[in-house]
C-alpha angles and dihedrals in degrees: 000000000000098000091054089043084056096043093041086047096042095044088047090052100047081046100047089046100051090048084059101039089101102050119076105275111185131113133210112260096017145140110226110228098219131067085300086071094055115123089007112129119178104012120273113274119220134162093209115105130218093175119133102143144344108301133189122212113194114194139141147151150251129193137181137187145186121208136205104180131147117188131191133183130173089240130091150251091068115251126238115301098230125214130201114256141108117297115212125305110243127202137192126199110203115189114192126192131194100210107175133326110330093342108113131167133220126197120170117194115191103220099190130352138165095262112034103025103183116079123282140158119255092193159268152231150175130258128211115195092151144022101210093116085068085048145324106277095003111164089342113156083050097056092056093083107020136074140190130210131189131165146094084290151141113281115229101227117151121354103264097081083074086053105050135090097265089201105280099005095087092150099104102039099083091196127049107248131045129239121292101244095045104194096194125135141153119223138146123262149088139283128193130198153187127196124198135174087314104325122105134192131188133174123178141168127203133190082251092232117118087190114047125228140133100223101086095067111175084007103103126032122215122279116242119210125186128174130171126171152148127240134185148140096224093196137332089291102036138071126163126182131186132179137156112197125199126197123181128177112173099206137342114187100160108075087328140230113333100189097120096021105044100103106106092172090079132238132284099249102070115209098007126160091358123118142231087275093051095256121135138050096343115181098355087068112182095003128127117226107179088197102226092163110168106025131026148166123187139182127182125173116184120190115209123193129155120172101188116309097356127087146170140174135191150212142202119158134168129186130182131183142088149240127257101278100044119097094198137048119258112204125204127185131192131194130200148178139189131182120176130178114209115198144161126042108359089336109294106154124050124165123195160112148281132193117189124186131195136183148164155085130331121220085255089060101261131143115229142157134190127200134201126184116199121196122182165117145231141205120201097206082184140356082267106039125067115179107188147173141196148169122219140200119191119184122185106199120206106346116176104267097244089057116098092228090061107132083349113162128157125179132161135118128298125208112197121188110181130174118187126173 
């Protein structure tokens, strides 16, 4: 039954998008999800509206990849001895409604997706560009410039979440895999923000529960989330951006804090650093999770420039806390860089390279650090279609003995083949 519900859902979506290809499809507020939504970040925000009646964007994603990857570690058992094929194709339904004058929703299914194969709803929330369903004119020279969220939804702490494979939508990430610390998480909650000649602002507070329940009561405090930032394109050469984010949850002793482990889609390096019994890092292959469960700070601050065809953007993050039964804070830091080149008709090709750089303490107090060089291009055959390839070197650096990642390194070639419309 559930394999006809996601067949019947994903063959009414491809048919119902192609019916309205040819109409004009974009929304106010929005974030297109094709090569014109490259290198944006929080949606545009214009005051500007489009709105004439209720309209229904439906839109979604597939990806596929082959991977060539070998990995090795000093440990045993032996870990799996990978081959080189196709992993599972994964697949995302979006579906976008203008609901009144500058209110607009957003819902992602993940139709398939290397963890949790069956159907299921990432999440969703509501997006307030503008108050004239209270009244006409209500609040509006305010509104101009600000904008509220609310939703189940993802948070929008640091910049790199923009900037990730989302399952299937795979369109914006020019590399394979993801960072190594993913700070990524859905929760419910609200964000508010104000946009102003190039500066933004956003504060926001969650319940702090990736899984929703009732039964936990006085288990789990409320996430903070803070962003400020400057954006703007300087010339017609020229962009610089600029944001520091903040995120705080005082304690979470329920199921605890989800904020580098909540991807439950899975990661891009199937099978990696697991061995032969199925123990190790599963479906969040070549992640770091440091594992501050029931406390945690983090700051992350991310640096964006591209002159012409050049870009780069930047991380440093650093996150302290520990989990319940620790008495003192771990911290944990990770670098990264990233340089890309885009060339050729409205930039279709790039080709780079991305460093990415993680250390800190292991719950039994030692100090570790794992790196992973990325080097790759891209070729956008059309707006909607991005073929890519990578290699990739990952490196896990004095890991206790008894820890599968002891002496742990993969390393191999990656082909990536994403739609997204």
């Amino acid at each position: 039954m559930k394999k006809i519900f996601k067949h019947a859902i994903l063959a009414i979506a491809l048919f119902t998008g192609l019916s309205f290809y040819a109409q004009n499809r974009d929304l106010d507020n929005f974030r297109q999800p094709d090569q014109r939504g490259i290198n944006d970040f929080e949606a545009k925000k214009d005051s500007a509206s489009t709105f004439e009646s209720v309209k229904l964007r439906i839109g979604g994603a597939s990806t596929l990849q082959f991977q060539g990857l070998s990995q090795d570690h000093d440990g045993t058992p032996d870990l799996i001895d990978l081959g080189s094929n196709f992993n599972l194709a994964t697949a995302n339904l979006d579906l976008d409604l203008a609901i009144a004058k500058g209110v607009r929703m957003h819902l992602r299914t993940y139709l398939s997706s290397q963890h949790h194969t069956e159907t299921y709803v990432k999440g969703g929330y509501f997006q307030i560009d503008n108050l004239d369903f209270v009244s006409e004119g209500f609040l509006g020279n305010f509104m101009q410039h600000a904008r509220i969220k609310i939703g189940h939804m993802e948070n929008n702490y640091g910049d790199t979440h923009f900037r990730r494979s989302d399952n299937a939508m795979t369109l914006y990430n020019p590399f394979v895999g993801n960072y190594l610390m993913d700070s990524f998480t859905t929760e419910v909650g609200a964000e508010f923000y104000y946009f102003c000649d190039g500066w933004l602002g956003m504060v926001g507070i969650t319940n702090g529960k990736l899984n929703q329940n009732v039964t936990d009561k006085d288990q789990t405090s409320p996430s903070f989330l803070a962003k400020v930032g400057y954006d703007s394109q300087i010339n017609d050469d020229f962009r610089f951006r600029l944001t520091g984010s903040l995120f705080h949850s005082a304690h979470n002793n329920a199921r605890g804090i989800y904020l580098y482990s909540g991807d439950r889609a899975g990661s891009r390096y199937y099978s990696v650093m697991t061995d032969v019994d199925g123990n190790g890092d599963g479906f969040r292959g070549g992640r770091i999770n440091p594992d501050l469960k029931n406390e945690m700070t983090a700051i992350m601050i991310n640096p964006f420039l591209k002159y012409q065809g050049l870009e780069f953007f930047g991380v440093f993050e650093y996150a302290e806390g520990k989990k319940i039964a620790e008495t003192d804070n771990r911290s944990w830091t990770q670098v990264a860089g990233e340089l890309l080149y885009r060339f050729g008709s409205q930039e279709n090709l790039y080709i780079g390279a991305r460093y990415n750089n993680v250390s800190g303490e292991l719950q039994g107090g030692d100090d570790v650090s794992v790196n992973r060089y990325q080097f790759g291009a891209g070729w956008f055959m059309t707006k909607n279609v991005l073929m890519k390839a990578e290699y990739v070197k990952q490196t896990y650096k004095d890991y206790p003995a008894a820890d599968i990642h002891a002496g742990g390194k993969f390393k191999g070639i990656m082909l990536e083949a994403a739609i997204s419309f």
